[in-house]
PDB file of C-alpha atoms in Angstrom:
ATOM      1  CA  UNK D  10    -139.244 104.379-114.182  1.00  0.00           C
ATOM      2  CA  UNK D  11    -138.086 101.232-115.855  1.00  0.00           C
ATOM      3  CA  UNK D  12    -135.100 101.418-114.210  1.00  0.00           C
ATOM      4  CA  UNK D  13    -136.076 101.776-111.001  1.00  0.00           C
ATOM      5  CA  UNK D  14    -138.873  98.667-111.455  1.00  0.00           C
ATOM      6  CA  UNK D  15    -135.513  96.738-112.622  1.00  0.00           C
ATOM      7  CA  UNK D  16    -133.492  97.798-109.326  1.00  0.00           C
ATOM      8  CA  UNK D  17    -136.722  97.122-107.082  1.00  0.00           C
ATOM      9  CA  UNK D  18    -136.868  93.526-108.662  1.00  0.00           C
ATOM     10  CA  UNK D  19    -133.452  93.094-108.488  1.00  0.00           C
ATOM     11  CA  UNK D  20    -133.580  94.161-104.861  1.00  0.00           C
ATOM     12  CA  UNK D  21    -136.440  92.140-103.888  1.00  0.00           C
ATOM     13  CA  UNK D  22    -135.808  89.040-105.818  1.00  0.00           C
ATOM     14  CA  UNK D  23    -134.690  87.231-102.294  1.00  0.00           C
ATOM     15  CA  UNK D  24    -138.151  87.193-101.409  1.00  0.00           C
ATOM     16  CA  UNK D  25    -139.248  85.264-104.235  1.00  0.00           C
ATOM     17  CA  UNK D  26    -137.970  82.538-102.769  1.00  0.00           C
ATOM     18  CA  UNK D  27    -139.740  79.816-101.338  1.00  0.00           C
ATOM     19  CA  UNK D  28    -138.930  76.875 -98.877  1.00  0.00           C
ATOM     20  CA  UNK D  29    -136.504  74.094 -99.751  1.00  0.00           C
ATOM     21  CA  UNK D  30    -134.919  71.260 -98.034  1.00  0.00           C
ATOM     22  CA  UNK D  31    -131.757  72.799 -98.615  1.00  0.00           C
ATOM     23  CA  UNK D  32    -132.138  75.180 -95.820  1.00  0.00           C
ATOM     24  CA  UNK D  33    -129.735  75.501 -93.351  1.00  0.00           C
ATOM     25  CA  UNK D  34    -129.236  77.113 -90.238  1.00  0.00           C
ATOM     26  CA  UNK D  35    -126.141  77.659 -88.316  1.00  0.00           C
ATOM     27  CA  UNK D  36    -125.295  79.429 -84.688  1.00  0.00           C
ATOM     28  CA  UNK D  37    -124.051  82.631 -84.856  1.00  0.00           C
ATOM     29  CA  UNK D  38    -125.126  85.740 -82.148  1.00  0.00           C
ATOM     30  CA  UNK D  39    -128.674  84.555 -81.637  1.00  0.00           C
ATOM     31  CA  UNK D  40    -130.513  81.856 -80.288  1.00  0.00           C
ATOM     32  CA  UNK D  41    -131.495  78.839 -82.702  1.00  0.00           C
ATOM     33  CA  UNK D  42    -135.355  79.620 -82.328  1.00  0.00           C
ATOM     34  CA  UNK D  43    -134.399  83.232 -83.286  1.00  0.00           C
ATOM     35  CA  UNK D  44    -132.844  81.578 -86.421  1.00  0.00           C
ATOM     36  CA  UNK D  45    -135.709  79.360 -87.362  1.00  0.00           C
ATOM     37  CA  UNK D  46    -138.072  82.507 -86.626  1.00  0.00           C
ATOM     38  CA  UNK D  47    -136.212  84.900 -88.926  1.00  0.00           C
ATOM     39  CA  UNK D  48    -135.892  81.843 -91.886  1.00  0.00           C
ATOM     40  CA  UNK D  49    -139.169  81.303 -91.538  1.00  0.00           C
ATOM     41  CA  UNK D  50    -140.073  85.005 -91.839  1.00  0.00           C
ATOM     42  CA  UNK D  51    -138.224  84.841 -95.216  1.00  0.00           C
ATOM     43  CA  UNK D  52    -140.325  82.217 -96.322  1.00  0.00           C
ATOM     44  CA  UNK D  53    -143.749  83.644 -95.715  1.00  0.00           C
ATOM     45  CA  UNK D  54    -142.388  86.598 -97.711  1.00  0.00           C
ATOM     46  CA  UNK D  55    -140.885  84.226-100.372  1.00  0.00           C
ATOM     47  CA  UNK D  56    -144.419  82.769-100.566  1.00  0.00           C
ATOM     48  CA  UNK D  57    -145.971  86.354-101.622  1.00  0.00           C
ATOM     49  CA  UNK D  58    -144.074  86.479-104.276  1.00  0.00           C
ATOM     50  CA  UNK D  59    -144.633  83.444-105.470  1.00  0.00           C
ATOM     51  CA  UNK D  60    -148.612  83.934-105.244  1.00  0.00           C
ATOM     52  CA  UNK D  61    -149.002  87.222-105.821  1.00  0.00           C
ATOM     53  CA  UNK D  62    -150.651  88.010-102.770  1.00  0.00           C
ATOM     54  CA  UNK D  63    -148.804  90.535-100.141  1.00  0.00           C
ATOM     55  CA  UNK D  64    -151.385  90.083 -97.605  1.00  0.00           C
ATOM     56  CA  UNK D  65    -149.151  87.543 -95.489  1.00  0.00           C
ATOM     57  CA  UNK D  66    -146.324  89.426 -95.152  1.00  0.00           C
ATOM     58  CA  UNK D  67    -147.957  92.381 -92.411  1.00  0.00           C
ATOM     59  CA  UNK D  68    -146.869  89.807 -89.476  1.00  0.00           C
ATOM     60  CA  UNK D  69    -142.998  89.550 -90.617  1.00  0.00           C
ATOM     61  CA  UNK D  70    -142.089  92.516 -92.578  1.00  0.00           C
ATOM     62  CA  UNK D  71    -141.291  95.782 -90.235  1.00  0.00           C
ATOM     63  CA  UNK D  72    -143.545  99.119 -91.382  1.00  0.00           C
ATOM     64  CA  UNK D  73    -140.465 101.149 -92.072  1.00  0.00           C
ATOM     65  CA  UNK D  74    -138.576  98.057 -94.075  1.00  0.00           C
ATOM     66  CA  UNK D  75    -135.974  99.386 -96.218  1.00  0.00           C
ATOM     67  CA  UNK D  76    -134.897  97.922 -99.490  1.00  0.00           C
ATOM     68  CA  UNK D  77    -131.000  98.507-100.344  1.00  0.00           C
ATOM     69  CA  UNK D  78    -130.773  99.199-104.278  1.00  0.00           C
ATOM     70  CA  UNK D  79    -128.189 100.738-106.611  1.00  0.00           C
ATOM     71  CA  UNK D  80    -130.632 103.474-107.336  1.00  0.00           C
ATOM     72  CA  UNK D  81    -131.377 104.614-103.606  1.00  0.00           C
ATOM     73  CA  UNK D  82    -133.523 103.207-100.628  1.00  0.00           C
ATOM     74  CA  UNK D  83    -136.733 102.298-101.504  1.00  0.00           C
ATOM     75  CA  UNK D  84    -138.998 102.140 -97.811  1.00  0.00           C
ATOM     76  CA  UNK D  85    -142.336 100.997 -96.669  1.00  0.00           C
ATOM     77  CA  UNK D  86    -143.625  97.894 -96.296  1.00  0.00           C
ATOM     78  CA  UNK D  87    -146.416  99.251 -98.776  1.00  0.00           C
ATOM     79  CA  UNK D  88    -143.520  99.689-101.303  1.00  0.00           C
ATOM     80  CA  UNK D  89    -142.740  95.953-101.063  1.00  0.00           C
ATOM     81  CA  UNK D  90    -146.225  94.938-101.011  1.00  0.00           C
ATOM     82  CA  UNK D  91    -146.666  97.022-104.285  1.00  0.00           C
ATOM     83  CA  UNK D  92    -143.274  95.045-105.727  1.00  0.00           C
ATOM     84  CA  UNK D  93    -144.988  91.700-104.829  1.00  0.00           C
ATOM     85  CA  UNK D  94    -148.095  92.575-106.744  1.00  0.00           C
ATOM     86  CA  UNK D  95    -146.314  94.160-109.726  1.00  0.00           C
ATOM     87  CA  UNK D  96    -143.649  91.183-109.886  1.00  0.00           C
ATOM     88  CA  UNK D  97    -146.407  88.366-110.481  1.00  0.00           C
ATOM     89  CA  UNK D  98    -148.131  90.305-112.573  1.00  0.00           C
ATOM     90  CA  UNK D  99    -144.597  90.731-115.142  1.00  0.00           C
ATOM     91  CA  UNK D 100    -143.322  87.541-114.332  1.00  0.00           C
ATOM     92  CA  UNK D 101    -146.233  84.989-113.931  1.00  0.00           C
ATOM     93  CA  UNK D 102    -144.190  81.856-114.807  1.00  0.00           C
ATOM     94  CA  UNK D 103    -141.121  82.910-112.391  1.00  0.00           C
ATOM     95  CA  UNK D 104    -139.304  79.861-110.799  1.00  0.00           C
ATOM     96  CA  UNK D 105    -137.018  80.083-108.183  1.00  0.00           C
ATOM     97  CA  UNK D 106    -134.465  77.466-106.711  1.00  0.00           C
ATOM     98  CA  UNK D 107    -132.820  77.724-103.280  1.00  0.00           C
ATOM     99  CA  UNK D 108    -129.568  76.928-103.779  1.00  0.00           C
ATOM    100  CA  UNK D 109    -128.963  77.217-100.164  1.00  0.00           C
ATOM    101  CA  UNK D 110    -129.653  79.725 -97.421  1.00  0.00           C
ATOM    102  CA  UNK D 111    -128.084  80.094 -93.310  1.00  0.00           C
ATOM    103  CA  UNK D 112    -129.012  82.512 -90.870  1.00  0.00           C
ATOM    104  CA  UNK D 113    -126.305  83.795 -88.444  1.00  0.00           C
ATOM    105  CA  UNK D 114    -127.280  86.499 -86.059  1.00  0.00           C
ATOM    106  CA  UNK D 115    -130.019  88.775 -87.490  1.00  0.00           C
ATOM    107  CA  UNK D 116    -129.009  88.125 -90.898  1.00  0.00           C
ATOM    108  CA  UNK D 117    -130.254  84.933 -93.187  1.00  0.00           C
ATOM    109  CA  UNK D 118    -128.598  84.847 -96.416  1.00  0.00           C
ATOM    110  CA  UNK D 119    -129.729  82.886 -99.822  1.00  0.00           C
ATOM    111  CA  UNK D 120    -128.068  81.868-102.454  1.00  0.00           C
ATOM    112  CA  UNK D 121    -130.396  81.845-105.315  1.00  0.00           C
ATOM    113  CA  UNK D 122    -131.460  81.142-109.032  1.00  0.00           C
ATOM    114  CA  UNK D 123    -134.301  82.469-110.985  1.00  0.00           C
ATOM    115  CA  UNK D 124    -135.948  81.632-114.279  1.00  0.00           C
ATOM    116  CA  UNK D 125    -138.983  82.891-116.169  1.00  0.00           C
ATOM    117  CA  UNK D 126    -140.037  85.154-118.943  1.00  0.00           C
ATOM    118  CA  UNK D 127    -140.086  88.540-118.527  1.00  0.00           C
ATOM    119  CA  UNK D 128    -143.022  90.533-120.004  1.00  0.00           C
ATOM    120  CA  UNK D 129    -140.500  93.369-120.519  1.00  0.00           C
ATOM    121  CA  UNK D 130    -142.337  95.835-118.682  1.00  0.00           C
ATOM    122  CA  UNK D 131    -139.720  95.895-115.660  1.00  0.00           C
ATOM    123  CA  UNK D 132    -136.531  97.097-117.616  1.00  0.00           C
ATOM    124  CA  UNK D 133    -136.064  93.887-118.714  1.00  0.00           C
ATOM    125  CA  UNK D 134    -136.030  92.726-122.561  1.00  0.00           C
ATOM    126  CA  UNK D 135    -139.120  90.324-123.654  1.00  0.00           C
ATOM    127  CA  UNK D 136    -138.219  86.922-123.259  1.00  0.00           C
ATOM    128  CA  UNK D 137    -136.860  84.277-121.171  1.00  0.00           C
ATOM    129  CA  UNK D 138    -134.312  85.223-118.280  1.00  0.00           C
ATOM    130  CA  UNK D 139    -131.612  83.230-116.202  1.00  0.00           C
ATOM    131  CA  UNK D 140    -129.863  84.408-113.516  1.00  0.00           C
ATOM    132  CA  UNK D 141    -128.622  83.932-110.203  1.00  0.00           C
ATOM    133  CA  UNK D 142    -128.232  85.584-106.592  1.00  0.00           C
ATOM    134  CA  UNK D 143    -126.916  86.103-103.262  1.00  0.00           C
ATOM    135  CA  UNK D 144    -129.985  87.886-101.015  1.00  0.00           C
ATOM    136  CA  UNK D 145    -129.515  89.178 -97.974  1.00  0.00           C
ATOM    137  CA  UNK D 146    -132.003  89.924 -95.412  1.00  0.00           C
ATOM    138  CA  UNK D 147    -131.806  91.604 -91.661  1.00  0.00           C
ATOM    139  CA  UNK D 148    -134.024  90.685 -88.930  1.00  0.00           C
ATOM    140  CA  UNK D 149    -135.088  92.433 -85.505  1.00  0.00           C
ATOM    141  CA  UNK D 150    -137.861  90.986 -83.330  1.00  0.00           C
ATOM    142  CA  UNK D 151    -138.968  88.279 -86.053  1.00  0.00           C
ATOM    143  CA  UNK D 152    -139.204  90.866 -89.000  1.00  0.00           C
ATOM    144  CA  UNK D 153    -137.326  91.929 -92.199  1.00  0.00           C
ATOM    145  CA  UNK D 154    -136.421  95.747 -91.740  1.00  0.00           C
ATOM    146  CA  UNK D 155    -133.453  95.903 -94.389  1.00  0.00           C
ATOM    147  CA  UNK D 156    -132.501  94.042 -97.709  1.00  0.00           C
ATOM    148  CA  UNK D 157    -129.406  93.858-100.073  1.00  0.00           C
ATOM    149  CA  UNK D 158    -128.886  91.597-103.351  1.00  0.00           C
ATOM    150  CA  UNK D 159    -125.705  91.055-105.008  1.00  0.00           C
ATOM    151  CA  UNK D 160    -125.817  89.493-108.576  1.00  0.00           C
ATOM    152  CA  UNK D 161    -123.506  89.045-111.232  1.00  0.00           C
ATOM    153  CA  UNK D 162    -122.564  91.440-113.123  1.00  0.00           C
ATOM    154  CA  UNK D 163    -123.379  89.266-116.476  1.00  0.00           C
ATOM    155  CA  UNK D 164    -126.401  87.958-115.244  1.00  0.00           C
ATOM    156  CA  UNK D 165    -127.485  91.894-114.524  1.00  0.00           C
ATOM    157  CA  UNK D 166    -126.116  92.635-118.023  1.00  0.00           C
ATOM    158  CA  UNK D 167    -128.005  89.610-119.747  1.00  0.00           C
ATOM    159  CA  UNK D 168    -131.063  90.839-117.873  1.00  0.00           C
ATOM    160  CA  UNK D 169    -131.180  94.613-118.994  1.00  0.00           C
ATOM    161  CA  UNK D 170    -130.659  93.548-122.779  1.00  0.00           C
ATOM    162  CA  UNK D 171    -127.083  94.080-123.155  1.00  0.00           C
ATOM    163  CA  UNK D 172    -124.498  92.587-125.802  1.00  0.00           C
ATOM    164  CA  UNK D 173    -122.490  90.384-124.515  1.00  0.00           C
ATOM    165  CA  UNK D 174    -118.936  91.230-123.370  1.00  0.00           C
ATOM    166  CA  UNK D 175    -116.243  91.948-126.006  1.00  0.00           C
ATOM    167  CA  UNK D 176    -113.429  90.204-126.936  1.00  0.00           C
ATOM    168  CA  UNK D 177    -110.342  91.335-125.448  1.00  0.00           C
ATOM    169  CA  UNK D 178    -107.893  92.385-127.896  1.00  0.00           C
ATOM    170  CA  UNK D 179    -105.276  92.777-126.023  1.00  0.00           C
ATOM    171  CA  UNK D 180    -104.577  88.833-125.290  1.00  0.00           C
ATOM    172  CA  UNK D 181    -103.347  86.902-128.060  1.00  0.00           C
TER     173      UNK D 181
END
């Protein structure tokens, strides 16, 4: 169970984003007002997280939304809405900085860092955490129906508790 709460919030991290001036937008396939719909979209959903309330997110997240993880698809927008809920309440004091995001097509992509204190009842140890992100979200008609993260892999090993990497012998 623990592990699949970590690969949910690992998933879903993207959408604990929230606005920042940063934000940029660039022409791909897709008209601009497409672009600022879908970025916008991820905002709303980036707000839930960061209040703990899921109730926004009916008008831009599709009902069969599926969440990419290294454990399996997790579906439903009443799966994310449960994440949403479950994340604030494990990670009260989580901040998040937009390092920058673009949209291109049906796709908007952000590059992320998050900070907080884990409660440790996600997979993660007790304590403070660090890491950072790339989130990617797909769009059709002005809602998210699929989502991938990509982290690195230190920042994924720091997370679950792991010693750090060891020395290697082999260069002297």
């Amino acid at each position: 169970m623990k592990k699949t709460l970590f690969a949910a919030f690992a998933g879903l991290i993207c959408i604990c984003t929230s606005c920042d001036s940063n934000t940029a937008t660039t022409s791909g396939s897709g008209k601009d007002s497409t672009l600022e719909k879908n970025m916008a979209a991820f905002d709303v959903v980036s707000e839930a997280f960061n209040t703990g309330d899921p109730g926004g997110i009916d008008s831009v997240v599709a009902d069969d939304f599926v969440d990419h993880t290294d454990h399996g698809d997790v579906k439903g927008k009443d799966s994310l809405k449960a994440m949403i809920t479950t994340m604030h309440k494990s990670f009260p004091d989580m901040k998040t900085e937009v390092k920058n995001t673009a949209a291109n097509g049906d796709y908007v992509y952000g590059w992320m860092h998050y900070s907080g204190i884990s409660d440790g009842s996600m997979g993660m140890p007790k304590g403070p955490y660090d890491m950072t992100a790339i989130e990617l979200v797909k769009f059709d008609n002005g809602k998210a129906v699929e989502h991938w993260s990509f982290m690195q892999p230190a920042d994924m090993m720091k997370m679950m508790g792991a010693p750090p990497a060891m020395k290697d012998s082999t260069k002297k």
